[in-house]
Tab-separated table of C-alpha atoms in Angstrom:
chain	number	residue	atom	x	y	z
A	1	MET	CA	18.120	75.533	114.337
A	2	ARG	CA	18.287	77.662	110.992
A	3	ALA	CA	20.149	79.999	112.907
A	4	LEU	CA	22.065	77.637	114.820
A	5	ARG	CA	23.828	76.212	111.507
A	6	SER	CA	24.438	80.024	110.488
A	7	LEU	CA	26.638	80.952	113.222
A	8	GLU	CA	30.500	80.530	112.423
A	9	GLN	CA	31.014	78.526	115.132
A	10	TRP	CA	29.051	75.911	113.788
A	11	GLU	CA	31.133	75.667	111.008
A	12	LEU	CA	34.262	75.929	113.179
A	13	LEU	CA	33.077	72.168	114.065
A	14	HIS	CA	33.459	71.030	111.068
A	15	TYR	CA	36.856	72.461	110.203
A	16	LEU	CA	38.106	71.140	114.214
A	17	GLY	CA	36.363	67.537	113.512
A	18	ARG	CA	38.020	67.393	109.809
A	19	TRP	CA	41.828	69.147	110.710
A	20	LEU	CA	41.857	66.797	114.094
A	21	LEU	CA	41.296	63.457	112.422
A	22	LEU	CA	43.853	64.774	109.361
A	23	ALA	CA	46.449	66.348	111.812
A	24	CYS	CA	46.376	62.962	113.948
A	25	ALA	CA	46.869	60.659	110.983
A	26	ALA	CA	50.047	62.462	109.977
A	27	ALA	CA	51.033	62.929	113.422
A	28	VAL	CA	50.543	59.193	114.319
A	29	LEU	CA	53.032	58.465	111.011
A	30	ALA	CA	55.251	61.272	111.987
A	31	GLY	CA	55.507	60.288	115.512
A	32	SER	CA	56.578	56.180	114.574
A	33	ALA	CA	58.815	56.835	112.121
A	34	SER	CA	60.929	59.871	114.284
A	35	ALA	CA	60.539	56.883	117.277
A	36	ALA	CA	61.933	54.247	114.741
A	37	PHE	CA	64.237	56.710	113.789
A	38	LEU	CA	65.761	57.746	117.162
A	39	LEU	CA	66.329	53.873	118.311
A	40	ALA	CA	67.881	53.240	114.996
A	41	LEU	CA	70.091	56.378	115.930
A	42	ALA	CA	71.037	55.512	119.134
A	43	TRP	CA	72.019	51.985	118.319
A	44	ALA	CA	74.285	53.399	115.245
A	45	THR	CA	75.857	55.839	118.004
A	46	GLN	CA	76.120	53.078	120.402
A	47	THR	CA	78.120	50.579	117.848
A	48	ARG	CA	80.169	53.517	116.583
A	49	GLU	CA	81.293	54.330	120.162
A	50	SER	CA	81.901	51.024	120.465
A	51	THR	CA	83.881	49.839	117.377
A	52	PRO	CA	86.128	52.789	116.897
A	53	TRP	CA	87.539	51.397	113.656
A	54	LEU	CA	84.372	52.364	112.108
A	55	ILE	CA	85.302	55.788	111.403
A	56	ALA	CA	87.485	54.464	108.767
A	57	VAL	CA	85.158	53.237	106.738
A	58	LEU	CA	83.436	56.642	106.289
A	59	PRO	CA	84.485	57.569	103.310
A	60	ILE	CA	83.139	54.054	101.484
A	61	ALA	CA	79.639	54.179	103.588
A	62	GLY	CA	79.223	58.170	102.217
A	63	PHE	CA	80.157	57.028	98.629
A	64	ALA	CA	77.265	54.175	98.783
A	65	VAL	CA	74.692	56.762	100.325
A	66	GLY	CA	75.603	59.325	97.875
A	67	TRP	CA	75.221	56.454	94.596
A	68	VAL	CA	71.886	55.330	95.585
A	69	TYR	CA	71.099	58.885	95.806
A	70	HIS	CA	72.099	59.192	92.656
A	71	ARG	CA	70.628	56.479	91.206
A	72	VAL	CA	67.160	56.801	92.804
A	73	GLY	CA	67.000	59.767	95.438
A	74	ARG	CA	67.603	62.946	92.995
A	75	PRO	CA	63.708	63.454	93.122
A	76	VAL	CA	64.177	64.139	96.851
A	77	GLU	CA	67.388	64.983	97.410
A	78	ALA	CA	67.025	68.655	98.425
A	79	GLY	CA	65.509	67.097	101.427
A	80	ASN	CA	63.623	70.195	103.649
A	81	ASN	CA	64.212	72.859	101.084
A	82	LEU	CA	61.885	70.344	99.002
A	83	ILE	CA	59.081	70.491	101.509
A	84	ILE	CA	59.203	74.036	102.043
A	85	ASP	CA	58.843	74.728	98.269
A	86	GLU	CA	55.784	72.170	98.351
A	87	ILE	CA	54.507	74.766	100.384
A	88	HIS	CA	54.614	78.139	98.880
A	89	ASP	CA	53.909	76.507	95.408
A	90	PRO	CA	51.954	73.071	95.300
A	91	ARG	CA	53.279	71.318	91.946
A	92	LYS	CA	53.510	67.221	92.885
A	93	VAL	CA	53.528	64.636	95.485
A	94	ILE	CA	56.833	63.959	97.787
A	95	PRO	CA	58.130	60.510	96.662
A	96	ARG	CA	57.278	58.033	98.954
A	97	ARG	CA	61.049	56.632	98.563
A	98	MET	CA	62.353	60.160	100.871
A	99	VAL	CA	61.178	58.477	104.112
A	100	PRO	CA	63.580	55.300	103.659
A	101	LEU	CA	66.282	57.075	101.996
A	102	VAL	CA	66.740	59.746	104.396
A	103	PHE	CA	66.398	57.049	107.341
A	104	LEU	CA	68.667	54.850	105.827
A	105	GLY	CA	71.120	57.583	104.856
A	106	THR	CA	70.845	59.339	107.971
A	107	VAL	CA	72.075	56.415	110.275
A	108	VAL	CA	74.639	55.063	107.930
A	109	SER	CA	76.202	58.615	108.459
A	110	HIS	CA	75.871	58.269	112.323
A	111	LEU	CA	77.188	54.731	112.050
A	112	PHE	CA	80.307	55.633	110.532
A	113	GLY	CA	81.048	58.949	112.154
A	114	ALA	CA	79.414	62.020	109.890
A	115	SER	CA	79.130	64.994	111.903
A	116	VAL	CA	75.163	65.424	110.975
A	117	GLY	CA	72.198	65.940	113.105
A	118	ARG	CA	68.629	64.456	113.215
A	119	GLU	CA	66.154	67.122	112.372
A	120	GLY	CA	66.187	67.202	109.164
A	121	THR	CA	65.509	63.559	108.490
A	122	ALA	CA	62.480	63.836	111.190
A	123	VAL	CA	61.295	66.780	109.267
A	124	GLN	CA	61.516	65.006	105.723
A	125	MET	CA	59.571	61.928	107.037
A	126	GLY	CA	57.193	64.139	108.603
A	127	GLY	CA	56.629	66.014	105.893
A	128	ALA	CA	56.901	63.128	103.222
A	129	LEU	CA	54.294	61.310	105.531
A	130	ALA	CA	51.793	63.875	105.719
A	131	ASP	CA	51.671	64.198	101.868
A	132	GLN	CA	50.802	60.683	101.589
A	133	VAL	CA	47.846	61.183	103.636
A	134	ALA	CA	46.672	64.214	100.969
A	135	LYS	CA	47.328	62.016	98.458
A	136	ALA	CA	44.710	59.620	99.835
A	137	CYS	CA	42.409	62.088	100.846
A	138	ARG	CA	42.783	64.039	97.569
A	139	LEU	CA	43.236	67.227	99.292
A	140	ARG	CA	43.294	70.543	97.888
A	141	PRO	CA	46.572	72.252	97.411
A	142	GLU	CA	45.698	74.643	99.828
A	143	ASP	CA	44.750	71.895	102.220
A	144	ARG	CA	47.556	69.911	101.347
A	145	ARG	CA	50.033	72.703	102.093
A	146	VAL	CA	48.544	72.853	105.693
A	147	LEU	CA	49.327	69.177	106.293
A	148	LEU	CA	52.651	69.572	104.687
A	149	MET	CA	52.796	72.201	107.400
A	150	THR	CA	51.565	69.722	109.857
A	151	GLY	CA	53.982	66.928	108.845
A	152	MET	CA	57.256	69.462	109.727
A	153	SER	CA	55.850	70.415	113.048
A	154	ALA	CA	55.421	66.773	113.961
A	155	GLY	CA	58.438	65.173	113.005
A	156	PHE	CA	60.230	68.537	114.938
A	157	ALA	CA	58.483	67.634	117.950
A	158	ALA	CA	58.776	63.831	118.178
A	159	VAL	CA	62.358	64.221	117.564
A	160	PHE	CA	63.346	66.745	119.774
A	161	GLY	CA	60.496	66.268	122.670
A	162	THR	CA	59.284	69.670	122.483
A	163	PRO	CA	55.723	69.848	120.978
A	164	LEU	CA	54.812	73.644	121.379
A	165	ALA	CA	58.368	74.617	119.790
A	166	GLY	CA	57.370	71.959	117.076
A	167	ALA	CA	53.881	73.532	116.098
A	168	VAL	CA	55.994	77.131	115.959
A	169	PHE	CA	58.746	75.520	113.957
A	170	GLY	CA	56.280	74.687	111.165
A	171	LEU	CA	54.477	78.109	111.480
A	172	GLU	CA	57.937	79.993	111.370
A	173	VAL	CA	60.288	78.363	109.001
A	174	LEU	CA	58.712	79.196	105.995
A	175	ALA	CA	59.027	82.758	105.438
A	176	ILE	CA	61.325	85.146	107.469
A	177	GLY	CA	58.649	87.495	109.283
A	178	ARG	CA	55.585	85.579	108.679
A	179	LEU	CA	53.653	83.222	110.418
A	180	ARG	CA	50.695	81.262	108.566
A	181	TYR	CA	48.220	81.505	111.249
A	182	ASP	CA	45.613	79.267	109.492
A	183	ALA	CA	47.540	76.330	109.858
A	184	LEU	CA	47.589	76.922	113.780
A	185	PHE	CA	45.269	74.558	114.413
A	186	PRO	CA	46.438	71.651	112.345
A	187	CYS	CA	49.839	71.934	113.822
A	188	VAL	CA	49.657	72.525	117.234
A	189	MET	CA	47.577	69.306	117.252
A	190	ALA	CA	50.006	67.214	115.413
A	191	ALA	CA	52.918	68.270	117.096
A	192	ILE	CA	51.542	67.453	120.339
A	193	VAL	CA	50.078	63.723	119.111
A	194	ALA	CA	53.111	63.380	117.772
A	195	ASP	CA	55.357	63.871	120.564
A	196	ARG	CA	52.920	61.686	122.902
A	197	VAL	CA	53.277	58.486	120.104
A	198	CYS	CA	57.019	58.840	119.911
A	199	LEU	CA	57.316	58.110	123.578
A	200	ALA	CA	54.728	55.957	123.737
A	201	TRP	CA	56.883	53.980	121.422
A	202	GLY	CA	59.503	53.866	124.619
A	203	VAL	CA	61.423	56.765	123.433
A	204	HIS	CA	63.286	58.922	125.682
A	205	HIS	CA	65.174	62.161	125.475
A	206	THR	CA	68.177	63.914	126.872
A	207	VAL	CA	67.246	66.086	129.738
A	208	TYR	CA	69.411	69.703	130.407
A	209	ALA	CA	69.839	71.609	133.415
A	210	VAL	CA	70.807	75.485	133.207
A	211	GLY	CA	71.008	75.274	137.164
A	212	THR	CA	70.517	79.182	138.653
A	213	VAL	CA	69.113	81.999	136.180
A	214	PRO	CA	70.356	85.614	137.656
A	215	PRO	CA	67.759	88.198	137.939
A	216	VAL	CA	66.835	90.233	135.229
A	217	THR	CA	69.199	93.413	135.672
A	218	ALA	CA	70.611	95.835	133.276
A	219	ALA	CA	73.741	93.985	133.622
A	220	SER	CA	72.361	90.716	132.493
A	221	VAL	CA	70.503	92.051	130.041
A	222	LEU	CA	73.189	93.855	128.134
A	223	ALA	CA	75.446	90.853	128.524
A	224	VAL	CA	72.889	88.144	127.049
A	225	LEU	CA	72.000	90.842	124.047
A	226	LEU	CA	76.054	90.576	123.316
A	227	ALA	CA	75.952	86.876	123.399
A	228	GLY	CA	73.042	86.976	121.173
A	229	VAL	CA	75.040	89.165	118.658
A	230	VAL	CA	77.733	86.429	118.941
A	231	PHE	CA	75.237	83.560	118.524
A	232	GLY	CA	73.553	85.068	115.439
A	233	LEU	CA	77.101	85.817	113.870
A	234	ALA	CA	77.836	82.396	114.531
A	235	GLY	CA	74.682	81.019	112.909
A	236	LEU	CA	75.222	83.177	109.757
A	237	LEU	CA	78.868	82.045	109.996
A	238	PHE	CA	77.563	78.638	109.702
A	239	ALA	CA	74.385	78.846	107.164
A	240	ARG	CA	77.073	80.539	104.464
A	241	ALA	CA	80.108	78.031	105.345
A	242	THR	CA	77.967	75.043	104.645
A	243	HIS	CA	76.153	76.423	101.490
A	244	ARG	CA	79.727	77.667	100.192
A	245	PHE	CA	81.844	74.482	100.786
A	246	GLY	CA	78.527	72.437	99.206
A	247	ALA	CA	78.952	75.162	95.629
A	248	LEU	CA	82.711	74.209	96.006
A	249	MET	CA	82.406	70.413	96.500
A	250	LYS	CA	80.144	70.359	93.090
A	251	ARG	CA	82.406	72.141	91.255
A	252	TRP	CA	85.542	70.390	92.088
A	253	VAL	CA	83.967	66.808	92.208
A	254	GLY	CA	81.841	66.422	88.833
A	255	TYR	CA	79.973	62.590	90.366
A	256	PRO	CA	78.038	63.024	92.885
A	257	PRO	CA	78.884	59.877	94.726
A	258	LEU	CA	82.435	61.181	94.920
A	259	ARG	CA	81.786	64.277	96.953
A	260	PRO	CA	80.903	62.198	100.270
A	261	PHE	CA	83.447	59.904	99.653
A	262	VAL	CA	85.877	63.074	99.475
A	263	GLY	CA	84.217	64.458	102.330
A	264	GLY	CA	84.304	61.169	104.549
A	265	LEU	CA	88.213	61.204	103.268
A	266	MET	CA	88.364	64.581	105.572
A	267	VAL	CA	86.638	63.561	108.214
A	268	ALA	CA	88.161	60.590	109.245
A	269	GLY	CA	91.477	61.676	108.517
A	270	SER	CA	91.338	64.673	111.081
A	271	VAL	CA	90.057	62.429	113.414
A	272	TYR	CA	92.835	60.397	113.578
A	273	LEU	CA	95.427	62.951	112.936
A	274	LEU	CA	93.656	64.679	115.935
A	275	HIS	CA	92.775	61.507	117.888
A	276	THR	CA	89.617	62.267	118.794
A	277	GLN	CA	85.970	61.641	117.825
A	278	ALA	CA	84.459	64.493	120.056
A	279	TYR	CA	83.169	66.290	117.012
A	280	VAL	CA	81.265	63.252	115.181
A	281	GLY	CA	77.918	62.329	115.218
A	282	LEU	CA	75.365	63.836	117.483
A	283	GLY	CA	78.145	64.607	120.146
A	284	ILE	CA	75.388	64.587	123.122
A	285	PRO	CA	77.615	64.125	125.726
A	286	THR	CA	79.644	67.104	124.878
A	287	ILE	CA	76.288	69.060	125.083
A	288	VAL	CA	75.055	67.835	128.198
A	289	ALA	CA	78.681	68.221	129.553
A	290	ALA	CA	78.796	72.459	128.229
A	291	PHE	CA	75.717	72.677	131.168
A	292	GLU	CA	77.842	70.760	133.769
A	293	HIS	CA	81.735	72.330	133.930
A	294	PRO	CA	84.043	74.903	131.466
A	295	LEU	CA	85.034	73.219	128.262
A	296	PRO	CA	88.116	74.146	126.312
A	297	TRP	CA	86.655	76.736	123.134
A	298	TRP	CA	87.847	75.189	120.689
A	299	ASP	CA	85.258	72.818	121.008
A	300	SER	CA	82.887	74.593	118.613
A	301	VAL	CA	84.998	75.241	116.342
A	302	GLY	CA	86.096	71.672	116.120
A	303	LYS	CA	81.982	70.894	115.467
A	304	PHE	CA	81.819	73.619	113.263
A	305	ALA	CA	84.059	72.594	110.971
A	306	TYR	CA	83.422	68.911	111.138
A	307	THR	CA	79.624	69.802	110.364
A	308	VAL	CA	80.315	71.960	107.257
A	309	VAL	CA	82.497	69.278	105.756
A	310	SER	CA	79.788	66.301	106.385
A	311	LEU	CA	76.680	68.215	105.300
A	312	GLY	CA	78.435	70.251	102.324
A	313	SER	CA	80.188	66.967	100.703
A	314	GLY	CA	76.326	65.565	101.113
A	315	PHE	CA	76.183	63.205	104.059
A	316	LYS	CA	72.307	62.984	105.152
A	317	GLY	CA	71.336	64.293	108.577
A	318	GLY	CA	70.400	67.801	109.552
A	319	GLU	CA	71.983	70.375	110.840
A	320	VAL	CA	70.348	71.215	114.162
A	321	THR	CA	71.817	69.242	116.599
A	322	PRO	CA	75.367	70.098	115.333
A	323	LEU	CA	73.851	73.427	116.143
A	324	PHE	CA	72.970	72.944	119.393
A	325	PHE	CA	76.821	71.374	120.180
A	326	ILE	CA	77.792	74.658	118.397
A	327	GLY	CA	75.842	77.207	120.386
A	328	ALA	CA	75.855	75.324	123.682
A	329	THR	CA	79.822	74.930	123.894
A	330	LEU	CA	80.595	78.642	122.760
A	331	GLY	CA	78.030	79.899	125.411
A	332	ASN	CA	79.987	77.742	127.680
A	333	SER	CA	83.219	79.852	126.359
A	334	LEU	CA	81.547	83.019	126.780
A	335	ALA	CA	80.305	83.016	130.056
A	336	PRO	CA	83.121	83.688	132.177
A	337	TRP	CA	84.052	87.057	129.798
A	338	LEU	CA	79.947	87.903	130.435
A	339	HIS	CA	80.051	87.314	133.856
A	340	LEU	CA	77.277	84.769	133.376
A	341	PRO	CA	76.682	81.331	134.701
A	342	PHE	CA	77.934	78.689	132.530
A	343	ALA	CA	75.069	76.702	132.423
A	344	MET	CA	72.866	78.894	131.596
A	345	LEU	CA	74.501	80.851	128.817
A	346	ALA	CA	75.489	77.120	127.385
A	347	GLY	CA	71.452	76.978	127.437
A	348	LEU	CA	71.163	79.708	125.638
A	349	GLY	CA	74.061	79.190	122.971
A	350	PHE	CA	71.814	75.877	122.508
A	351	VAL	CA	68.774	77.060	121.125
A	352	ALA	CA	69.821	81.130	119.825
A	353	VAL	CA	72.752	79.903	117.222
A	354	PHE	CA	69.997	77.587	115.824
A	355	ALA	CA	67.459	81.179	115.888
A	356	GLY	CA	70.160	82.900	114.026
A	357	ALA	CA	70.996	80.442	111.193
A	358	ALA	CA	67.408	78.967	111.213
A	359	ASN	CA	65.338	82.436	111.176
A	360	THR	CA	63.077	80.688	113.986
A	361	PRO	CA	63.691	83.188	116.949
A	362	LEU	CA	59.835	82.021	118.418
A	363	ALA	CA	60.216	78.778	118.114
A	364	THR	CA	63.821	78.492	119.787
A	365	THR	CA	62.216	80.761	122.249
A	366	VAL	CA	59.412	78.469	123.525
A	367	MET	CA	62.159	75.165	123.187
A	368	ALA	CA	64.101	77.076	125.631
A	369	ILE	CA	61.097	77.185	127.831
A	370	GLU	CA	60.243	73.320	127.332
A	371	LEU	CA	63.567	72.180	127.648
A	372	PHE	CA	65.294	74.392	130.535
A	373	GLY	CA	62.021	75.871	132.663
A	374	PRO	CA	60.325	79.328	132.561
A	375	ALA	CA	63.017	81.126	134.660
A	376	VAL	CA	65.145	81.196	131.417
A	377	ALA	CA	62.158	83.127	129.543
A	378	PRO	CA	63.036	86.171	129.201
A	379	PHE	CA	67.068	85.303	128.513
A	380	ALA	CA	66.215	83.134	125.786
A	381	ALA	CA	63.926	85.747	123.959
A	382	MET	CA	66.201	88.438	123.817
A	383	ALA	CA	69.129	85.941	122.948
A	384	CYS	CA	67.133	84.717	120.127
A	385	VAL	CA	65.900	87.771	118.694
A	386	ALA	CA	69.634	89.571	118.820
A	387	SER	CA	70.751	86.271	116.869
A	388	TYR	CA	67.638	86.092	114.518
A	389	LEU	CA	68.493	89.741	113.984
A	390	PHE	CA	72.204	89.468	113.249
A	391	SER	CA	72.467	86.722	111.320
A	392	GLY	CA	71.162	88.681	108.550
A	393	HIS	CA	68.810	87.233	105.603
A	394	ALA	CA	70.903	84.234	105.180
A	395	GLY	CA	69.996	80.808	106.730
A	396	ILE	CA	70.470	76.826	106.681
A	397	TYR	CA	67.348	76.300	104.368
A	398	HIS	CA	67.685	77.769	101.003
A	399	ALA	CA	64.045	77.719	100.337
A	400	GLN	CA	63.260	79.638	102.942
A	401	ARG	CA	60.989	82.834	102.024
A	402	LEU	CA	62.106	86.518	102.888
A	403	GLY	CA	58.477	87.588	103.970
A	404	ALA	CA	59.936	90.725	105.808
A	405	ALA	CA	62.861	92.494	105.826
A	406	LYS	CA	64.553	92.299	109.015
A	407	HIS	CA	66.429	96.051	108.752
A	408	VAL	CA	66.409	97.042	105.136
A	409	ARG	CA	62.985	98.809	103.769
A	410	SER	CA	61.691	96.587	101.216
A	411	LEU	CA	62.458	93.337	99.508
A	412	PRO	CA	60.842	91.524	96.521
A	413	GLU	CA	57.717	89.870	97.546
A	414	ASP	CA	58.686	85.702	98.352
A	415	LEU	CA	62.434	86.062	97.047
A	416	ARG	CA	64.189	82.765	98.334
A	417	VAL	CA	66.932	83.125	101.023
A	418	GLY	CA	69.346	81.469	98.602
A	419	GLU	CA	68.477	84.164	95.997
A	420	TRP	CA	68.973	86.951	98.564
A	421	PRO	CA	73.540	87.133	98.111
A	422	ALA	CA	72.515	87.840	94.189
A	423	TYR	CA	69.597	90.535	94.567
A	424	ARG	CA	71.881	91.968	97.109
A	425	ARG	CA	74.807	92.423	94.937
A	426	GLN	CA	72.582	93.281	91.937
A	427	ARG	CA	70.981	95.795	94.112
A	428	ASP	CA	74.104	97.538	94.975
A	429	ARG	CA	75.266	97.980	91.512
A	430	ASP	CA	72.276	99.490	90.386
A	431	ALA	CA	72.199	101.877	93.208
A	432	PRO	CA	73.222	105.497	92.466
C-alpha cells in the first residue's frame, strides 16, 4: 500500500479530483452567466432591429454607461486586460461588480446600436466569477492564476459554442509564443462543461457552412498563404487603430462619460447619413451572407470603422465578433482574386483575422475545425499561422505578454504588448 501511495499516478488522482471540482464550479457559473448574456443580447438585437429609431439614443446610452463606469466601475474598467494582468501578477481579487457592469453595459451598447462584440463580456464574467470561487476556497496565488484561466476558457467556450477552442484560448492568449500546460486539464474541463451548461439553458449558436473545400495543391496553398498575410495585416491595423483612436479620445475628451457620447454621435450620425444599420451590433446576418453569396468589398471597411469608433470611445463589449465580420467579408471579397471558393475563404478570414489580432493561431485553428469541419483544417492552420506572423508584435490585448518573439532575435522577458512600440523605438534609437 505504501508503494502504491508513492506512485505519481496516485498523487494525480487527488490533483484531478480537486481541479475537476474547481473547474466545474467555475464552468457552471460562467456557462450560466454566458447563457443569460446571450439571451439578453438576442433580445437587445431583435428590439433594435424592430425599432430603428433607437440608434438616435446611442449617444445618451453611451454617456449613461460611461457615467456608471466612471462612478463605480473604474477598478474593473481594464476588462480583459485586468484579468490577464492578474494571472501574470496576482495582487487582489477581481471585484464582483465586473459581472453586472459589463453585462449591462454590453447589452445597452447592442440595444442602441454600438458596433461591439460579445467575447470580451463573456471572458470578463468568466474570469471574475472564477475569482470569486478562488476567494471562497482560499486558493494560493498560483492556483488562483490557473482558476482565472479556466474562467476565461469557460466564458469563451460558452459564448461561441467552441469548447476546444475555448480551452486553448485560455492557455494561449496570456503570452505570445508560450502556453501554460499546468492549466491544461482545468481549462479543458471548464470549457467543455461551460459549453454544455450554456446549451442546457436553451441557447443556440449560429451555424456556418464553408461548402466544398478544394484539394491541397501548390496553387491553393500559395493562395491561402497570401490570404493569411492580408488577414494578418488587417488584424494588425485593427489593433493599432482601436488603441490609437482610444488614446486620441482620452486626449481630446477629458471627462470619461463624454467619450462614448461623442462616439455615439459619430456612429448614429453616420447611420443616418449612409441610411444603413448593416455595420452596427454583431452583424451576424452579414457574416452568414458572406458564406452564401458574394458581398461588396466595402462591408469589411465599414465594420472596421464602426467598431474602431465604438470600442475606442468606450462602449462595452468585445472585439472578436466584429473581427469575425471583418474577416469573413474580407475573405469573401478576396475569393475571386485568389480563385478560391468564397465560402471557404470567408471561413478562413472569419478565424484568421482574429488569429492575427489576438495572437492566438492555435485556438483559432481549432475553432475553424469545430465550426466548419475537419476538411478545412490544413487551410485554416496555414491562414491562421500566416496571419499571426504578419500581424507583428501587436494585439487587441495590451496586457498580453511577449513570451517569445515571432521573428526578432530577442525580447525582454514579460514585455507587455502595449509596451512593444515604445521599446522598439528606444531600441532603434540605441542601435549603432
